[in-house]
Amino acid sequence: MKLFISTIFGILIFANQAVAISKSDIRTIIKDTYPGARITEIEKETYKGDKVYEVDFVHKGKRLEAILNLDGSIIKVRIDD
């Protein structure tokens, strides 16, 4: 019984953890969303208490910064100062 409870508890904890996609996948997402983008940096950061990817890139002459969830969904994009 204890083993069963421990196993269920472990599964629940694992299910709540986000599985991060690769930096290669992040590159693909940015380049598909912003054709011709030149990515200059990809880092894992913390945004509003959550782990995220921060991507610096240049698109159509503008320096931009994108914040993406670890699952690859774009949270926001802004001009990078």
PDB file of C-alpha atoms in Angstrom:
ATOM      1  CA  MET A   1       0.000   0.000   0.000  1.00  0.00           C
ATOM      2  CA  LYS A   2       2.816   2.433   0.867  1.00  0.00           C
ATOM      3  CA  LEU A   3       4.498   1.680  -2.453  1.00  0.00           C
ATOM      4  CA  PHE A   4       1.240   2.377  -4.304  1.00  0.00           C
ATOM      5  CA  ILE A   5       0.777   5.725  -2.546  1.00  0.00           C
ATOM      6  CA  SER A   6       4.419   6.688  -3.170  1.00  0.00           C
ATOM      7  CA  THR A   7       4.093   5.792  -6.853  1.00  0.00           C
ATOM      8  CA  ILE A   8       0.896   7.824  -7.282  1.00  0.00           C
ATOM      9  CA  PHE A   9       2.462  10.779  -5.450  1.00  0.00           C
ATOM     10  CA  GLY A  10       5.541  10.597  -7.713  1.00  0.00           C
ATOM     11  CA  ILE A  11       3.416  10.507 -10.845  1.00  0.00           C
ATOM     12  CA  LEU A  12       1.430  13.554  -9.740  1.00  0.00           C
ATOM     13  CA  ILE A  13       4.590  15.534  -9.015  1.00  0.00           C
ATOM     14  CA  PHE A  14       6.137  14.553 -12.354  1.00  0.00           C
ATOM     15  CA  ALA A  15       2.949  15.447 -14.265  1.00  0.00           C
ATOM     16  CA  ASN A  16       3.002  18.989 -12.856  1.00  0.00           C
ATOM     17  CA  GLN A  17       6.546  19.700 -14.037  1.00  0.00           C
ATOM     18  CA  ALA A  18       6.898  21.345 -17.424  1.00  0.00           C
ATOM     19  CA  VAL A  19       9.027  19.506 -19.931  1.00  0.00           C
ATOM     20  CA  ALA A  20      11.230  22.035 -21.671  1.00  0.00           C
ATOM     21  CA  ILE A  21      11.618  21.869 -25.421  1.00  0.00           C
ATOM     22  CA  SER A  22      15.093  22.207 -26.901  1.00  0.00           C
ATOM     23  CA  LYS A  23      16.846  25.386 -27.994  1.00  0.00           C
ATOM     24  CA  SER A  24      16.687  24.016 -31.539  1.00  0.00           C
ATOM     25  CA  ASP A  25      12.887  23.908 -31.243  1.00  0.00           C
ATOM     26  CA  ILE A  26      12.894  27.480 -29.905  1.00  0.00           C
ATOM     27  CA  ARG A  27      14.915  28.576 -32.953  1.00  0.00           C
ATOM     28  CA  THR A  28      12.351  26.936 -35.234  1.00  0.00           C
ATOM     29  CA  ILE A  29       9.429  28.629 -33.459  1.00  0.00           C
ATOM     30  CA  ILE A  30      11.024  32.091 -33.734  1.00  0.00           C
ATOM     31  CA  LYS A  31      12.062  31.612 -37.369  1.00  0.00           C
ATOM     32  CA  ASP A  32       8.598  30.312 -38.326  1.00  0.00           C
ATOM     33  CA  THR A  33       6.904  33.218 -36.557  1.00  0.00           C
ATOM     34  CA  TYR A  34       9.418  35.834 -37.747  1.00  0.00           C
ATOM     35  CA  PRO A  35      10.752  34.693 -41.151  1.00  0.00           C
ATOM     36  CA  GLY A  36      14.289  35.915 -41.728  1.00  0.00           C
ATOM     37  CA  ALA A  37      14.956  36.479 -38.021  1.00  0.00           C
ATOM     38  CA  ARG A  38      18.571  36.295 -36.877  1.00  0.00           C
ATOM     39  CA  ILE A  39      18.717  34.874 -33.354  1.00  0.00           C
ATOM     40  CA  THR A  40      21.527  36.283 -31.237  1.00  0.00           C
ATOM     41  CA  GLU A  41      20.898  34.637 -27.866  1.00  0.00           C
ATOM     42  CA  ILE A  42      18.685  32.063 -26.132  1.00  0.00           C
ATOM     43  CA  GLU A  43      18.721  31.790 -22.339  1.00  0.00           C
ATOM     44  CA  LYS A  44      16.606  30.186 -19.657  1.00  0.00           C
ATOM     45  CA  GLU A  45      15.352  32.862 -17.281  1.00  0.00           C
ATOM     46  CA  THR A  46      12.633  33.446 -14.708  1.00  0.00           C
ATOM     47  CA  TYR A  47       9.597  35.557 -15.668  1.00  0.00           C
ATOM     48  CA  LYS A  48       6.875  36.258 -13.106  1.00  0.00           C
ATOM     49  CA  GLY A  49       8.098  33.306 -11.060  1.00  0.00           C
ATOM     50  CA  ASP A  50       8.080  30.807 -13.943  1.00  0.00           C
ATOM     51  CA  LYS A  51      11.015  29.349 -15.859  1.00  0.00           C
ATOM     52  CA  VAL A  52      10.997  30.605 -19.452  1.00  0.00           C
ATOM     53  CA  TYR A  53      13.192  30.994 -22.493  1.00  0.00           C
ATOM     54  CA  GLU A  54      14.318  34.524 -23.321  1.00  0.00           C
ATOM     55  CA  VAL A  55      15.284  34.929 -26.971  1.00  0.00           C
ATOM     56  CA  ASP A  56      17.079  37.956 -28.395  1.00  0.00           C
ATOM     57  CA  PHE A  57      16.814  38.315 -32.160  1.00  0.00           C
ATOM     58  CA  VAL A  58      16.857  40.788 -35.033  1.00  0.00           C
ATOM     59  CA  HIS A  59      13.921  40.965 -37.436  1.00  0.00           C
ATOM     60  CA  LYS A  60      13.556  43.515 -40.237  1.00  0.00           C
ATOM     61  CA  GLY A  61      16.266  45.675 -38.664  1.00  0.00           C
ATOM     62  CA  LYS A  62      14.672  45.735 -35.197  1.00  0.00           C
ATOM     63  CA  ARG A  63      16.247  44.181 -32.107  1.00  0.00           C
ATOM     64  CA  LEU A  64      13.538  42.165 -30.370  1.00  0.00           C
ATOM     65  CA  GLU A  65      13.227  40.041 -27.258  1.00  0.00           C
ATOM     66  CA  ALA A  66      10.751  37.165 -26.965  1.00  0.00           C
ATOM     67  CA  ILE A  67       9.652  35.393 -23.798  1.00  0.00           C
ATOM     68  CA  LEU A  68       8.495  31.798 -24.359  1.00  0.00           C
ATOM     69  CA  ASN A  69       7.091  29.195 -21.978  1.00  0.00           C
ATOM     70  CA  LEU A  70       9.135  26.016 -21.672  1.00  0.00           C
ATOM     71  CA  ASP A  71       6.506  24.333 -23.862  1.00  0.00           C
ATOM     72  CA  GLY A  72       7.329  26.791 -26.677  1.00  0.00           C
ATOM     73  CA  SER A  73       4.302  29.066 -26.514  1.00  0.00           C
ATOM     74  CA  ILE A  74       5.120  32.751 -26.929  1.00  0.00           C
ATOM     75  CA  ILE A  75       4.249  34.864 -23.885  1.00  0.00           C
ATOM     76  CA  LYS A  76       5.300  38.212 -25.307  1.00  0.00           C
ATOM     77  CA  VAL A  77       7.626  39.949 -27.751  1.00  0.00           C
ATOM     78  CA  ARG A  78       8.975  43.439 -27.251  1.00  0.00           C
ATOM     79  CA  ILE A  79      11.595  45.788 -28.657  1.00  0.00           C
ATOM     80  CA  ASP A  80      14.906  45.059 -26.934  1.00  0.00           C
ATOM     81  CA  ASP A  81      16.439  48.239 -25.519  1.00  0.00           C
TER      82      ASP A  81
END
